Short mmCIF file of N, CA and C in Angstrom, two decimals:
data_model
loop_
_atom_site.label_atom_id
_atom_site.label_comp_id
_atom_site.label_asym_id
_atom_site.label_seq_id
_atom_site.Cartn_x
_atom_site.Cartn_y
_atom_site.Cartn_z
N MET A 1 -22.76 18.91 -38.23
CA MET A 1 -21.72 17.92 -38.44
C MET A 1 -21.14 17.38 -37.19
N SER A 2 -21.81 17.27 -36.06
CA SER A 2 -21.37 16.81 -34.79
C SER A 2 -21.43 15.22 -34.85
N LYS A 3 -20.42 14.73 -34.27
CA LYS A 3 -20.38 13.20 -34.19
C LYS A 3 -21.20 12.77 -33.02
N THR A 4 -21.82 11.57 -33.10
CA THR A 4 -22.48 11.07 -31.98
C THR A 4 -21.54 10.57 -30.99
N PRO A 5 -21.79 10.91 -29.71
CA PRO A 5 -20.86 10.45 -28.71
C PRO A 5 -20.90 8.90 -28.49
N LYS A 6 -19.79 8.34 -28.14
CA LYS A 6 -19.67 6.84 -27.94
C LYS A 6 -20.25 6.63 -26.56
N PRO A 7 -20.88 5.53 -26.33
CA PRO A 7 -21.42 5.18 -25.08
C PRO A 7 -20.22 4.84 -24.00
N PHE A 8 -20.57 5.09 -22.84
CA PHE A 8 -19.58 4.67 -21.69
C PHE A 8 -19.60 3.19 -21.59
N LYS A 9 -18.44 2.61 -21.24
CA LYS A 9 -18.31 1.23 -21.10
C LYS A 9 -17.89 1.04 -19.60
N VAL A 10 -18.15 -0.14 -19.05
CA VAL A 10 -17.82 -0.44 -17.64
C VAL A 10 -16.97 -1.75 -17.69
N SER A 11 -15.83 -1.63 -16.97
CA SER A 11 -14.96 -2.78 -16.81
C SER A 11 -15.01 -3.25 -15.38
N LYS A 12 -15.53 -4.45 -15.18
CA LYS A 12 -15.59 -4.84 -13.72
C LYS A 12 -14.28 -5.46 -13.25
N THR A 13 -14.13 -5.35 -11.87
CA THR A 13 -12.97 -6.00 -11.24
C THR A 13 -13.42 -6.78 -10.00
N ARG A 14 -12.58 -7.55 -9.50
CA ARG A 14 -12.75 -8.30 -8.31
C ARG A 14 -12.09 -7.60 -6.99
N TRP A 15 -11.59 -6.43 -7.26
CA TRP A 15 -10.75 -5.72 -6.25
C TRP A 15 -11.69 -5.51 -4.99
N ASN A 16 -11.20 -5.85 -3.80
CA ASN A 16 -11.74 -5.48 -2.49
C ASN A 16 -11.01 -4.22 -1.89
N GLU A 17 -9.69 -4.25 -2.12
CA GLU A 17 -8.81 -3.22 -1.58
C GLU A 17 -7.91 -2.77 -2.74
N VAL A 18 -7.63 -1.47 -2.77
CA VAL A 18 -6.64 -0.93 -3.71
C VAL A 18 -5.68 -0.09 -2.89
N ILE A 19 -4.39 -0.35 -3.00
CA ILE A 19 -3.34 0.40 -2.43
C ILE A 19 -2.60 1.21 -3.42
N LEU A 20 -2.52 2.47 -3.24
CA LEU A 20 -1.77 3.48 -4.17
C LEU A 20 -0.51 3.78 -3.65
N VAL A 21 0.50 3.66 -4.39
CA VAL A 21 1.92 3.95 -4.04
C VAL A 21 2.49 5.04 -4.96
N CYS A 22 2.99 6.07 -4.45
CA CYS A 22 3.54 7.20 -5.22
C CYS A 22 4.68 6.78 -6.08
N ARG A 23 4.52 6.98 -7.41
CA ARG A 23 5.54 6.66 -8.40
C ARG A 23 6.84 7.52 -8.23
N LYS A 24 6.58 8.85 -7.96
CA LYS A 24 7.72 9.69 -7.93
C LYS A 24 8.60 9.43 -6.71
N CYS A 25 8.01 9.20 -5.53
CA CYS A 25 8.80 8.78 -4.27
C CYS A 25 9.57 7.44 -4.58
N SER A 26 8.87 6.53 -5.21
CA SER A 26 9.46 5.18 -5.55
C SER A 26 10.69 5.45 -6.43
N LYS A 27 10.54 6.28 -7.45
CA LYS A 27 11.63 6.44 -8.38
C LYS A 27 12.84 7.12 -7.66
N LYS A 28 12.54 8.24 -6.86
CA LYS A 28 13.62 8.89 -6.15
C LYS A 28 14.41 7.92 -5.24
N LEU A 29 13.62 7.04 -4.56
CA LEU A 29 14.25 6.22 -3.59
C LEU A 29 14.94 5.04 -4.32
N GLY A 30 14.49 4.52 -5.31
CA GLY A 30 15.12 3.48 -6.13
C GLY A 30 15.24 2.18 -5.52
N GLY A 31 14.26 1.75 -4.72
CA GLY A 31 14.28 0.48 -3.95
C GLY A 31 14.22 0.74 -2.40
N GLY A 32 14.82 -0.23 -1.75
CA GLY A 32 14.89 -0.19 -0.34
C GLY A 32 13.84 -0.95 0.38
N PHE A 33 13.10 -1.81 -0.24
CA PHE A 33 12.04 -2.60 0.38
C PHE A 33 12.26 -4.14 -0.06
N GLY A 34 11.69 -5.03 0.69
CA GLY A 34 11.79 -6.41 0.50
C GLY A 34 12.89 -7.01 1.26
N PRO A 35 13.05 -8.29 1.23
CA PRO A 35 14.09 -8.98 2.04
C PRO A 35 15.47 -8.47 1.79
N GLU A 36 15.83 -8.20 0.50
CA GLU A 36 17.11 -7.78 0.19
C GLU A 36 17.24 -6.34 0.04
N GLY A 37 16.12 -5.63 0.10
CA GLY A 37 16.22 -4.18 0.01
C GLY A 37 16.36 -3.66 -1.42
N ASP A 38 16.03 -4.60 -2.35
CA ASP A 38 16.33 -4.14 -3.73
C ASP A 38 15.08 -3.92 -4.56
N LYS A 39 13.82 -3.90 -3.93
CA LYS A 39 12.58 -3.68 -4.57
C LYS A 39 12.00 -2.45 -4.22
N THR A 40 11.13 -1.87 -5.18
CA THR A 40 10.27 -0.74 -4.79
C THR A 40 9.18 -1.16 -3.84
N LEU A 41 8.57 -0.29 -3.13
CA LEU A 41 7.51 -0.54 -2.30
C LEU A 41 6.35 -1.26 -2.97
N LYS A 42 5.98 -0.78 -4.12
CA LYS A 42 4.95 -1.43 -4.96
C LYS A 42 5.22 -2.92 -5.19
N LYS A 43 6.41 -3.21 -5.72
CA LYS A 43 6.72 -4.67 -5.98
C LYS A 43 6.85 -5.41 -4.71
N ALA A 44 7.42 -4.94 -3.64
CA ALA A 44 7.48 -5.65 -2.46
C ALA A 44 6.20 -5.94 -1.76
N LEU A 45 5.24 -4.97 -1.92
CA LEU A 45 3.95 -5.21 -1.31
C LEU A 45 3.16 -6.21 -2.11
N ARG A 46 3.30 -6.06 -3.37
CA ARG A 46 2.65 -7.05 -4.32
C ARG A 46 3.10 -8.56 -4.00
N ARG A 47 4.33 -8.67 -3.75
CA ARG A 47 4.84 -10.02 -3.48
C ARG A 47 4.47 -10.43 -2.02
N TYR A 48 4.55 -9.57 -1.01
CA TYR A 48 4.20 -9.87 0.32
C TYR A 48 2.80 -10.21 0.51
N LEU A 49 1.86 -9.36 -0.11
CA LEU A 49 0.42 -9.39 0.02
C LEU A 49 -0.20 -10.44 -0.94
N HIS A 50 0.61 -10.98 -1.86
CA HIS A 50 0.07 -11.95 -2.88
C HIS A 50 -0.93 -11.22 -3.76
N ALA A 51 -0.71 -9.98 -4.08
CA ALA A 51 -1.48 -9.17 -4.88
C ALA A 51 -1.08 -9.29 -6.37
N GLY A 52 -1.96 -9.40 -7.24
CA GLY A 52 -1.60 -9.52 -8.63
C GLY A 52 -1.70 -8.19 -9.33
N LYS A 53 -1.61 -8.31 -10.61
CA LYS A 53 -1.73 -7.17 -11.54
C LYS A 53 -3.04 -7.06 -12.22
N SER A 54 -3.82 -8.07 -12.26
CA SER A 54 -5.04 -8.10 -13.07
C SER A 54 -6.24 -7.70 -12.35
N ARG A 55 -7.34 -7.57 -13.02
CA ARG A 55 -8.63 -7.19 -12.45
C ARG A 55 -9.35 -8.34 -11.77
N LYS A 56 -8.77 -9.47 -11.84
CA LYS A 56 -9.34 -10.67 -11.33
C LYS A 56 -8.81 -10.95 -9.84
N ASP A 57 -7.83 -10.20 -9.43
CA ASP A 57 -7.39 -10.35 -8.07
C ASP A 57 -8.15 -9.51 -7.01
N ALA A 58 -8.18 -10.00 -5.79
CA ALA A 58 -8.95 -9.33 -4.82
C ALA A 58 -8.23 -8.10 -4.26
N LEU A 59 -6.94 -7.96 -4.46
CA LEU A 59 -6.19 -6.87 -3.88
C LEU A 59 -5.29 -6.27 -5.04
N ALA A 60 -5.22 -5.00 -5.26
CA ALA A 60 -4.46 -4.45 -6.22
C ALA A 60 -3.52 -3.32 -5.56
N VAL A 61 -2.21 -3.36 -5.98
CA VAL A 61 -1.24 -2.46 -5.51
C VAL A 61 -0.75 -1.69 -6.78
N VAL A 62 -1.17 -0.42 -6.85
CA VAL A 62 -1.06 0.39 -8.06
C VAL A 62 -0.17 1.58 -7.81
N GLY A 63 0.62 1.89 -8.85
CA GLY A 63 1.44 3.15 -8.78
C GLY A 63 0.51 4.36 -9.01
N ALA A 64 0.70 5.50 -8.45
CA ALA A 64 -0.14 6.75 -8.53
C ALA A 64 0.75 7.89 -8.70
N ASP A 65 0.08 9.01 -9.29
CA ASP A 65 0.88 10.14 -9.35
C ASP A 65 1.23 10.73 -7.97
N CYS A 66 2.02 11.79 -8.01
CA CYS A 66 2.54 12.34 -6.79
C CYS A 66 1.42 12.88 -5.82
N PHE A 67 1.50 12.64 -4.53
CA PHE A 67 0.57 13.05 -3.50
C PHE A 67 0.97 14.42 -2.96
N ASP A 68 2.10 15.00 -3.42
CA ASP A 68 2.62 16.26 -3.05
C ASP A 68 2.99 16.27 -1.57
N VAL A 69 3.48 15.20 -1.05
CA VAL A 69 4.02 15.13 0.31
C VAL A 69 5.60 15.11 0.27
N CYS A 70 6.07 14.32 -0.66
CA CYS A 70 7.45 14.22 -1.00
C CYS A 70 8.42 14.19 0.21
N PRO A 71 8.28 12.97 0.96
CA PRO A 71 9.24 12.81 2.08
C PRO A 71 10.64 12.35 1.63
N LYS A 72 11.68 12.65 2.50
CA LYS A 72 12.98 12.09 2.16
C LYS A 72 13.16 10.68 2.69
N ASN A 73 13.78 9.84 1.84
CA ASN A 73 14.07 8.48 2.14
C ASN A 73 12.77 7.68 2.57
N ALA A 74 11.70 7.99 1.89
CA ALA A 74 10.44 7.32 2.25
C ALA A 74 9.53 7.39 1.02
N VAL A 75 8.44 6.68 1.09
CA VAL A 75 7.46 6.49 -0.07
C VAL A 75 6.09 6.66 0.48
N VAL A 76 5.20 7.46 -0.10
CA VAL A 76 3.91 7.70 0.34
C VAL A 76 2.95 6.52 -0.18
N ALA A 77 2.12 6.03 0.66
CA ALA A 77 1.16 4.96 0.20
C ALA A 77 -0.20 5.25 0.92
N VAL A 78 -1.26 4.78 0.17
CA VAL A 78 -2.61 5.02 0.79
C VAL A 78 -3.48 3.88 0.43
N ASN A 79 -4.35 3.52 1.39
CA ASN A 79 -5.42 2.44 1.09
C ASN A 79 -6.57 3.26 0.68
N THR A 80 -7.20 2.99 -0.43
CA THR A 80 -8.31 3.74 -0.94
C THR A 80 -9.53 3.74 -0.18
N ARG A 81 -9.62 2.82 0.81
CA ARG A 81 -10.70 2.74 1.68
C ARG A 81 -10.56 3.75 2.78
N ARG A 82 -9.36 4.24 3.08
CA ARG A 82 -8.99 5.28 4.04
C ARG A 82 -8.21 6.35 3.37
N PRO A 83 -8.86 7.14 2.50
CA PRO A 83 -8.12 8.15 1.81
C PRO A 83 -7.68 9.39 2.70
N GLU A 84 -8.21 9.45 3.85
CA GLU A 84 -7.81 10.58 4.80
C GLU A 84 -6.38 10.36 5.34
N GLU A 85 -5.90 9.12 5.26
CA GLU A 85 -4.63 8.87 5.90
C GLU A 85 -3.60 8.43 4.76
N LEU A 86 -2.59 9.35 4.63
CA LEU A 86 -1.46 9.04 3.75
C LEU A 86 -0.33 8.45 4.65
N LEU A 87 0.07 7.20 4.31
CA LEU A 87 1.10 6.57 5.13
C LEU A 87 2.50 6.90 4.54
N ILE A 88 3.39 7.44 5.32
CA ILE A 88 4.73 7.68 4.82
C ILE A 88 5.62 6.56 5.29
N VAL A 89 6.02 5.76 4.36
CA VAL A 89 6.75 4.46 4.69
C VAL A 89 8.25 4.70 4.49
N PRO A 90 9.00 4.65 5.60
CA PRO A 90 10.54 4.94 5.45
C PRO A 90 11.05 3.69 4.71
N ALA A 91 12.23 3.91 4.04
CA ALA A 91 13.01 2.81 3.35
C ALA A 91 13.36 1.79 4.42
N GLY A 92 13.20 0.56 4.06
CA GLY A 92 13.53 -0.67 4.86
C GLY A 92 12.55 -0.97 5.87
N ALA A 93 11.35 -0.35 5.82
CA ALA A 93 10.25 -0.68 6.75
C ALA A 93 9.82 -2.09 6.71
N ASP A 94 9.44 -2.71 7.77
CA ASP A 94 8.92 -3.99 7.82
C ASP A 94 7.61 -4.07 7.15
N LEU A 95 7.40 -5.01 6.14
CA LEU A 95 6.25 -5.08 5.39
C LEU A 95 5.08 -5.46 6.19
N PHE A 96 5.24 -6.28 7.23
CA PHE A 96 4.19 -6.66 8.03
C PHE A 96 3.53 -5.46 8.72
N GLU A 97 4.35 -4.58 9.20
CA GLU A 97 3.89 -3.33 9.82
C GLU A 97 3.15 -2.34 8.75
N VAL A 98 3.82 -2.39 7.61
CA VAL A 98 3.13 -1.57 6.48
C VAL A 98 1.76 -2.11 6.28
N LYS A 99 1.68 -3.33 6.15
CA LYS A 99 0.32 -3.98 5.93
C LYS A 99 -0.59 -3.61 6.95
N ALA A 100 -0.23 -3.71 8.17
CA ALA A 100 -1.10 -3.38 9.33
C ALA A 100 -1.47 -1.94 9.31
N ARG A 101 -0.57 -1.01 9.10
CA ARG A 101 -0.86 0.39 9.12
C ARG A 101 -1.61 0.87 7.92
N LEU A 102 -1.69 0.06 6.79
CA LEU A 102 -2.56 0.41 5.69
C LEU A 102 -3.95 -0.14 5.90
N GLY A 103 -4.26 -0.83 7.02
CA GLY A 103 -5.49 -1.31 7.29
C GLY A 103 -5.85 -2.61 6.74
N LEU A 104 -4.75 -3.35 6.36
CA LEU A 104 -4.90 -4.70 5.80
C LEU A 104 -4.48 -5.81 6.90
N ASP A 105 -4.81 -5.44 8.16
CA ASP A 105 -4.41 -6.41 9.23
C ASP A 105 -5.10 -7.75 9.14
N ASP A 106 -4.42 -8.76 9.32
CA ASP A 106 -5.00 -10.11 9.22
C ASP A 106 -5.16 -10.74 10.63
N GLY A 107 -5.00 -9.96 11.67
CA GLY A 107 -5.25 -10.45 13.02
C GLY A 107 -4.02 -10.74 13.81
N ARG A 108 -2.85 -10.77 13.06
CA ARG A 108 -1.62 -11.07 13.83
C ARG A 108 -1.12 -9.82 14.55
N ARG A 109 -0.46 -9.96 15.63
CA ARG A 109 0.05 -8.86 16.38
C ARG A 109 1.27 -8.21 15.83
N LEU A 110 1.39 -6.86 16.01
CA LEU A 110 2.53 -6.13 15.62
C LEU A 110 3.62 -6.35 16.77
N LYS A 111 4.85 -6.18 16.33
CA LYS A 111 5.96 -6.18 17.34
C LYS A 111 5.89 -4.85 18.06
N PRO A 112 6.10 -4.84 19.40
CA PRO A 112 6.06 -3.59 20.19
C PRO A 112 7.09 -2.68 19.73
N ARG A 113 6.83 -1.34 19.64
CA ARG A 113 7.82 -0.34 19.29
C ARG A 113 8.63 -0.02 20.44
N LEU A 114 9.79 0.51 20.34
CA LEU A 114 10.66 0.90 21.32
C LEU A 114 10.08 2.10 22.13
N SER A 115 9.35 2.94 21.41
CA SER A 115 8.88 4.11 22.03
C SER A 115 7.58 3.85 22.87
N ASP A 116 6.98 2.65 22.74
CA ASP A 116 5.82 2.24 23.57
C ASP A 116 6.14 2.08 25.00
N PRO A 117 5.33 2.41 25.92
CA PRO A 117 5.53 2.22 27.25
C PRO A 117 5.56 0.67 27.67
N ASP A 118 6.13 0.34 28.73
CA ASP A 118 6.13 -1.09 29.09
C ASP A 118 4.72 -1.50 29.43
N PRO A 119 4.34 -2.67 29.00
CA PRO A 119 2.98 -3.18 29.29
C PRO A 119 2.75 -3.33 30.83
N VAL A 120 1.51 -3.12 31.24
CA VAL A 120 1.13 -3.30 32.62
C VAL A 120 1.16 -4.81 32.98
N ASP A 121 1.82 -5.19 34.09
CA ASP A 121 1.91 -6.54 34.46
C ASP A 121 0.55 -6.84 35.37
N THR A 122 -0.29 -7.72 34.88
CA THR A 122 -1.49 -8.08 35.59
C THR A 122 -1.46 -9.42 36.14
N THR A 123 -0.31 -10.05 36.36
CA THR A 123 -0.21 -11.39 36.84
C THR A 123 -0.25 -11.49 38.34
N SER A 124 -0.07 -10.39 39.04
CA SER A 124 0.13 -10.40 40.48
C SER A 124 -1.19 -10.36 41.26
#
């Protein structure tokens, strides 16, 4: 009386990149991103990166279960192309820098950090 198993199905997407954002961190933080600081990291990245919600978009920003890092006043995100690097994004972080650190760099330069040494002057 065993039932015949149903066949597997495949659903295709146009995704080139998938960014996973921890739902638990986002819920604990309750916002802190975007121009007004009132959006979750997932929503702010979707808007900033022009990522949609459907399978027809080239980029997807998706909520994921806990990564078991649980930082204070920050959210964990990861680019699925680089799963060995979990990015801990502090509340209020510049979305351009988040984009670059997730490996979604579009060729524009980052602002120099205060902890970086002064650039070497080669004009003399």
